[in-house]
Structures are given as structure tokens and as C-alpha cells.
Short mmCIF file of C-alpha atoms and ligand atoms in Angstrom, two decimals:
data_model
loop_
_atom_site.label_atom_id
_atom_site.label_comp_id
_atom_site.label_asym_id
_atom_site.label_seq_id
_atom_site.Cartn_x
_atom_site.Cartn_y
_atom_site.Cartn_z
CA MET W 1 0.00 0.00 0.00
CA SER W 2 1.38 3.41 -0.87
CA ILE W 3 -0.96 5.83 0.83
CA ASP W 4 -0.16 9.52 1.32
CA TRP W 5 -1.12 9.66 5.00
CA ASP W 6 -0.23 13.36 5.34
CA ARG W 7 -2.81 14.16 2.65
CA VAL W 8 -5.32 11.83 4.32
CA ALA W 9 -4.82 13.61 7.65
CA ASP W 10 -5.16 17.04 5.99
CA ASP W 11 -8.36 16.05 4.15
CA LEU W 12 -9.85 14.55 7.32
CA ASP W 13 -9.10 17.78 9.20
CA ALA W 14 -10.45 20.01 6.44
CA PHE W 15 -13.45 18.05 5.16
CA GLY W 16 -14.13 15.20 7.61
CA CYS W 17 -13.31 12.53 5.03
CA ALA W 18 -10.48 11.35 2.80
CA VAL W 19 -10.30 9.01 -0.19
CA LEU W 20 -7.73 6.23 -0.48
CA PRO W 21 -7.61 5.72 -4.27
CA SER W 22 -7.37 2.12 -5.55
CA LEU W 23 -7.02 0.50 -2.13
CA LEU W 24 -8.17 -2.77 -3.73
CA ASP W 25 -7.80 -3.88 -7.35
CA ALA W 26 -10.70 -5.02 -9.56
CA GLU W 27 -9.98 -8.69 -8.92
CA GLN W 28 -9.97 -8.25 -5.13
CA CYS W 29 -13.20 -6.22 -5.30
CA ALA W 30 -14.93 -8.89 -7.37
CA ALA W 31 -13.76 -11.62 -4.98
CA TYR W 32 -15.15 -9.85 -1.89
CA ALA W 33 -18.47 -9.10 -3.62
CA ALA W 34 -18.80 -12.68 -4.89
CA GLY W 35 -18.28 -13.93 -1.32
CA TYR W 36 -21.58 -12.40 -0.17
CA GLY W 37 -23.42 -15.71 -0.49
CA ASP W 38 -20.77 -17.76 1.28
CA ASP W 39 -22.40 -18.44 4.68
CA ALA W 40 -19.21 -19.83 6.24
CA GLN W 41 -17.52 -16.40 6.15
CA PHE W 42 -20.18 -14.57 8.20
CA ARG W 43 -21.60 -14.48 11.73
CA SER W 44 -24.86 -12.68 10.96
CA ARG W 45 -27.03 -11.05 8.32
CA VAL W 46 -29.02 -7.83 8.68
CA VAL W 47 -31.95 -6.94 6.41
CA MET W 48 -32.01 -3.18 6.79
CA GLU W 49 -35.71 -2.66 6.13
CA ARG W 50 -36.61 -4.81 9.19
CA HIS W 51 -34.81 -2.39 11.51
CA GLY W 52 -35.67 0.89 9.81
CA PHE W 53 -32.01 1.22 8.71
CA GLY W 54 -32.92 1.69 5.04
CA ARG W 55 -33.23 -0.93 2.32
CA GLY W 56 -30.68 -3.56 1.30
CA GLU W 57 -28.71 -5.93 3.47
CA TYR W 58 -25.34 -6.63 5.00
CA ARG W 59 -23.43 -9.43 6.68
CA TYR W 60 -20.86 -9.23 9.45
CA TYR W 61 -17.77 -11.36 8.91
CA ALA W 62 -16.96 -14.05 11.46
CA TYR W 63 -13.55 -14.56 13.07
CA PRO W 64 -11.15 -15.57 11.67
CA LEU W 65 -11.55 -12.84 9.04
CA PRO W 66 -10.50 -13.71 5.47
CA PRO W 67 -6.69 -13.28 5.52
CA GLY W 68 -6.62 -10.30 3.16
CA LEU W 69 -9.24 -8.48 5.22
CA ALA W 70 -7.48 -9.20 8.51
CA ASP W 71 -4.23 -7.84 7.01
CA LEU W 72 -5.97 -4.73 5.68
CA ARG W 73 -7.60 -3.98 9.05
CA THR W 74 -4.25 -4.42 10.81
CA ALA W 75 -2.33 -2.33 8.27
CA LEU W 76 -4.77 0.59 8.13
CA TYR W 77 -4.99 0.93 11.92
CA PRO W 78 -1.59 2.46 12.93
CA PRO W 79 -1.70 5.58 10.70
CA LEU W 80 -5.36 6.09 11.64
CA ALA W 81 -4.49 5.74 15.34
CA ARG W 82 -1.97 8.58 14.94
CA ILE W 83 -4.70 10.83 13.51
CA ALA W 84 -7.18 9.66 16.16
CA ASN W 85 -4.71 10.41 18.96
CA ARG W 86 -4.09 13.90 17.59
CA TRP W 87 -7.87 14.45 17.54
CA GLN W 88 -8.18 13.18 21.11
CA ALA W 89 -5.57 15.71 22.23
CA ALA W 90 -7.29 18.49 20.25
CA LEU W 91 -10.59 17.71 21.99
CA GLY W 92 -8.94 17.55 25.41
CA LEU W 93 -9.88 13.89 25.83
CA GLU W 94 -7.72 11.53 27.87
CA GLU W 95 -8.08 8.24 26.02
CA ARG W 96 -5.21 7.36 23.66
CA TYR W 97 -5.24 4.51 21.14
CA PRO W 98 -2.47 1.88 21.16
CA ASP W 99 0.02 1.87 18.25
CA ALA W 100 -1.06 -1.56 17.02
CA HIS W 101 -4.55 -2.89 16.33
CA ALA W 102 -3.92 -5.98 18.48
CA GLY W 103 -3.50 -3.67 21.47
CA TYR W 104 -6.78 -1.91 20.78
CA LEU W 105 -8.68 -5.16 20.19
CA ALA W 106 -7.35 -6.47 23.52
CA ARG W 107 -9.07 -3.50 25.21
CA CYS W 108 -12.33 -4.16 23.34
CA HIS W 109 -12.21 -7.85 24.20
CA ALA W 110 -11.46 -7.21 27.89
CA ALA W 111 -14.58 -5.02 27.96
CA GLY W 112 -16.71 -7.77 26.44
CA GLN W 113 -16.68 -6.38 22.88
CA LEU W 114 -15.68 -9.66 21.25
CA ARG W 115 -17.56 -9.90 17.98
CA PRO W 116 -15.98 -8.82 14.68
CA THR W 117 -17.45 -5.74 12.98
CA PRO W 118 -16.06 -5.80 9.40
CA LEU W 119 -19.01 -6.16 7.06
CA LEU W 120 -20.06 -6.66 3.46
CA LEU W 121 -23.03 -4.64 2.21
CA GLN W 122 -25.26 -5.39 -0.76
CA TYR W 123 -27.70 -2.99 -2.41
CA GLY W 124 -30.04 -3.49 -5.37
CA PRO W 125 -32.35 -1.08 -7.22
CA GLY W 126 -34.21 1.20 -4.78
CA ASP W 127 -31.93 0.32 -1.84
CA TYR W 128 -30.31 2.92 0.40
CA ASN W 129 -28.60 3.22 3.79
CA CYS W 130 -30.01 5.75 6.27
CA LEU W 131 -27.64 8.16 8.02
CA HIS W 132 -26.15 6.34 11.00
CA GLN W 133 -23.15 5.81 13.30
CA ASP W 134 -21.52 2.40 13.75
CA LEU W 135 -21.37 2.26 17.55
CA TYR W 136 -21.27 -1.18 19.15
CA GLY W 137 -20.37 -0.57 22.78
CA ASP W 138 -18.38 1.80 24.99
CA PHE W 139 -15.16 1.31 23.02
CA VAL W 140 -15.29 3.30 19.80
CA PHE W 141 -12.29 3.71 17.54
CA PRO W 142 -13.09 7.10 15.97
CA LEU W 143 -12.24 6.43 12.30
CA GLN W 144 -13.54 3.80 9.90
CA VAL W 145 -13.08 2.84 6.25
CA ALA W 146 -15.50 1.77 3.51
CA VAL W 147 -14.33 0.35 0.17
CA LEU W 148 -16.55 0.54 -2.91
CA LEU W 149 -16.39 -2.89 -4.57
CA SER W 150 -18.64 -2.20 -7.59
CA ARG W 151 -18.15 -0.01 -10.67
CA PRO W 152 -20.29 3.14 -10.64
CA GLY W 153 -21.97 3.71 -14.02
CA VAL W 154 -21.36 0.07 -14.98
CA ASP W 155 -22.52 -2.21 -12.16
CA PHE W 156 -24.85 0.37 -10.59
CA SER W 157 -26.04 3.98 -10.75
CA GLY W 158 -27.03 6.30 -7.89
CA GLY W 159 -25.88 4.95 -4.53
CA GLU W 160 -23.63 7.86 -3.50
CA PHE W 161 -21.75 7.69 -0.21
CA VAL W 162 -22.72 10.70 1.91
CA LEU W 163 -21.60 12.18 5.23
CA THR W 164 -23.35 14.78 7.34
CA GLU W 165 -21.73 17.03 9.88
CA GLN W 166 -23.95 18.43 12.61
CA ARG W 167 -22.39 21.55 14.06
CA PRO W 168 -23.44 23.00 17.41
CA ARG W 169 -26.03 25.80 16.94
CA MET W 170 -25.44 25.79 13.17
CA GLN W 171 -27.00 24.18 10.12
CA SER W 172 -25.70 20.76 9.06
CA ARG W 173 -23.14 20.34 6.30
CA VAL W 174 -23.14 17.45 3.83
CA GLU W 175 -20.34 15.82 1.82
CA ALA W 176 -21.02 13.44 -1.08
CA VAL W 177 -17.93 11.33 -1.73
CA PRO W 178 -17.37 10.20 -5.34
CA LEU W 179 -15.71 6.79 -5.37
CA GLY W 180 -14.52 4.48 -8.15
CA GLN W 181 -14.28 0.71 -7.83
CA GLY W 182 -11.61 -0.16 -5.25
CA ASP W 183 -11.47 3.35 -3.78
CA ALA W 184 -11.94 3.66 -0.04
CA VAL W 185 -13.28 6.50 2.06
CA VAL W 186 -11.98 7.19 5.58
CA PHE W 187 -14.42 9.00 7.84
CA PRO W 188 -15.24 9.60 11.52
CA VAL W 189 -17.48 7.09 13.27
CA HIS W 190 -19.26 9.60 15.50
CA THR W 191 -17.45 12.90 16.09
CA ARG W 192 -14.48 14.95 14.95
CA PRO W 193 -12.77 18.19 16.00
CA VAL W 194 -13.16 21.28 13.83
CA ASN W 195 -10.86 24.27 14.08
CA GLY W 196 -13.07 27.34 14.34
CA THR W 197 -12.29 31.01 14.80
CA ARG W 198 -12.98 30.67 18.53
CA GLY W 199 -11.04 27.46 19.00
CA ILE W 200 -11.67 23.78 18.52
CA TYR W 201 -15.18 22.40 18.74
CA ARG W 202 -16.68 18.98 18.24
CA VAL W 203 -19.12 18.07 15.46
CA ASN W 204 -21.36 15.03 15.20
CA MET W 205 -20.97 12.92 12.05
CA ARG W 206 -23.27 10.43 10.33
CA HIS W 207 -22.85 8.50 7.10
CA GLY W 208 -25.18 6.76 4.67
CA VAL W 209 -25.83 5.91 1.04
CA SER W 210 -28.32 7.57 -1.30
CA ARG W 211 -30.79 5.45 -3.27
CA VAL W 212 -29.32 3.02 -5.79
CA ARG W 213 -31.06 3.82 -9.09
CA SER W 214 -30.11 0.65 -10.95
CA GLY W 215 -27.88 -2.42 -10.71
CA GLN W 216 -26.04 -3.89 -7.72
CA ARG W 217 -23.66 -2.11 -5.37
CA HIS W 218 -21.36 -3.85 -2.88
CA THR W 219 -19.23 -2.24 -0.18
CA LEU W 220 -16.67 -3.58 2.28
CA GLY W 221 -16.84 -1.85 5.66
CA ILE W 222 -13.86 -1.86 8.01
CA ILE W 223 -14.58 -0.85 11.59
CA PHE W 224 -11.76 -1.09 14.12
CA HIS W 225 -13.64 -1.64 17.40
CA ASP W 226 -15.36 -4.98 17.98
CA ALA W 227 -18.98 -5.36 19.08
CA SER W 228 -20.59 -6.42 22.33
O1 AKG K 301 -22.29 1.14 1.58
C1 AKG K 301 -21.66 2.13 1.98
O2 AKG K 301 -20.97 2.83 1.24
C2 AKG K 301 -21.73 2.50 3.45
C3 AKG K 301 -21.28 1.38 4.29
C4 AKG K 301 -21.37 1.63 5.76
O3 AKG K 301 -22.31 2.13 6.29
C5 AKG K 301 -20.21 1.22 6.56
O4 AKG K 301 -19.24 0.69 6.00
O5 AKG K 301 -20.27 1.39 7.77
FE1 FE2 K 302 -21.93 2.33 8.46
#
């Protein structure tokens, strides 16, 4: 992986999201998407409409994660932890994240957050994902990654990844994030610091996906805390 982490940090600070271009190649994307029907890889399936989460479905991977996914989660964590720790300091919060993902998972597991959170999402025509936050217990690693596995304009149309930023006593701001197949977006799970004229304040973030107009859209979600 050759990722320009300084640019990622700058974009996250400025806009609340950053794109990692071509994190996965077309072959890897197709392999993850094709695995959706392989029951052995997953611990559970969620039909979004049943919970009011939107329309479409997703499956949480089981441990052990597929080797490539486990490696990706481990490799993406350390540079994200550096950004997360800088944000913690900016917000005057005490918690610091360990340098390695194993260290952070040990904390989650000791607190009873034992279940893996990486997930594979599948959307068809008319499907969408309501604005939400992926919180699964007290331990929340503040950044997460989603990889678009399908080809926009070829496999599907519509289905834009969107983020909203709710600012205290101000109107909300929205970002739509254009992604190509294999591109990933890094974004805050629940909050982020913003540098304002009167100092640093905290904004509340949510993410979702607009309605898929046609075709099939798959995404790989990488969340760094485990679930209770
Ligand atoms: O399908 C998407 O782009 C959004 C996925 C999502 O909500 C997540 O990865 O947490
Ligand atoms: Fe999500």
C-alpha cells in the first residue's frame, strides 16, 4: 500500500473525510463481492428494512476474518491511530489509542466487545442506507473505512456515499464522496474536532448511502472496534 497519510490527515481535518484511491484492485473487489453468499464467512445477516435502517442488506464477517481483510484492518490501523490520537488531544480527551490494532482489540475484548465488525453490504435497485453511526459498545475507535467494490456507471447507478456534519447551533453540512471501484473512504465514526475562529469544537458525524437507481452495489466496511 502506498498511501499519502499526510494528505489523508489534511483532508480529514479540512473536510471530515479522505479518499484512499485504488485501495483494492478489480480482482480483489470482485472476490469480496462474490463472497456475499458464502455463509461460512459470516456471523450474521441484517436486512435493513426490518430495523428501519434503510433498504438492502449486510453481513458481518466471522472470526477468523478472510486473511486479506485481517491484514488490511491491521495495516490501516496504525496511521489512523496517529490521527485519532491527535484528535483526542485536540478535543482535550484523555483516552489514547495503542500503536497496534492488536492492542486496541485487547481493550475491546477485555470489555466484552468480542464480535468482529467488518461487514459486506449489498444494495439493489431502490436500496439505500439511512444516516447512522456504527457504535457497538463503549469502546469506539473514531475512524472507519468503507471500500466501494462495484463499478459506478457500470454495475450500478445512484448509490452515492454521503456524510453529514452536525455543528453546534449551526446548520448541518453534507459531503457526497465520489468513489470508483476499489477506492476507499476514511471517515469519523461519531465525532471529529473542527478548528473554528474561537477554538476547537466537536461536530457530530453520520454516514449513509443515497438510493441506488439501478444495478447492484457492494461495499466492504472496516470498523476497528469490535462489538458487544
Ligand atoms: O455502503 C456504503 O458505502 C456505506 C457502508 C457503511 O455504512 C459502513 O461501512 O459502515
Ligand atoms: Fe456504516
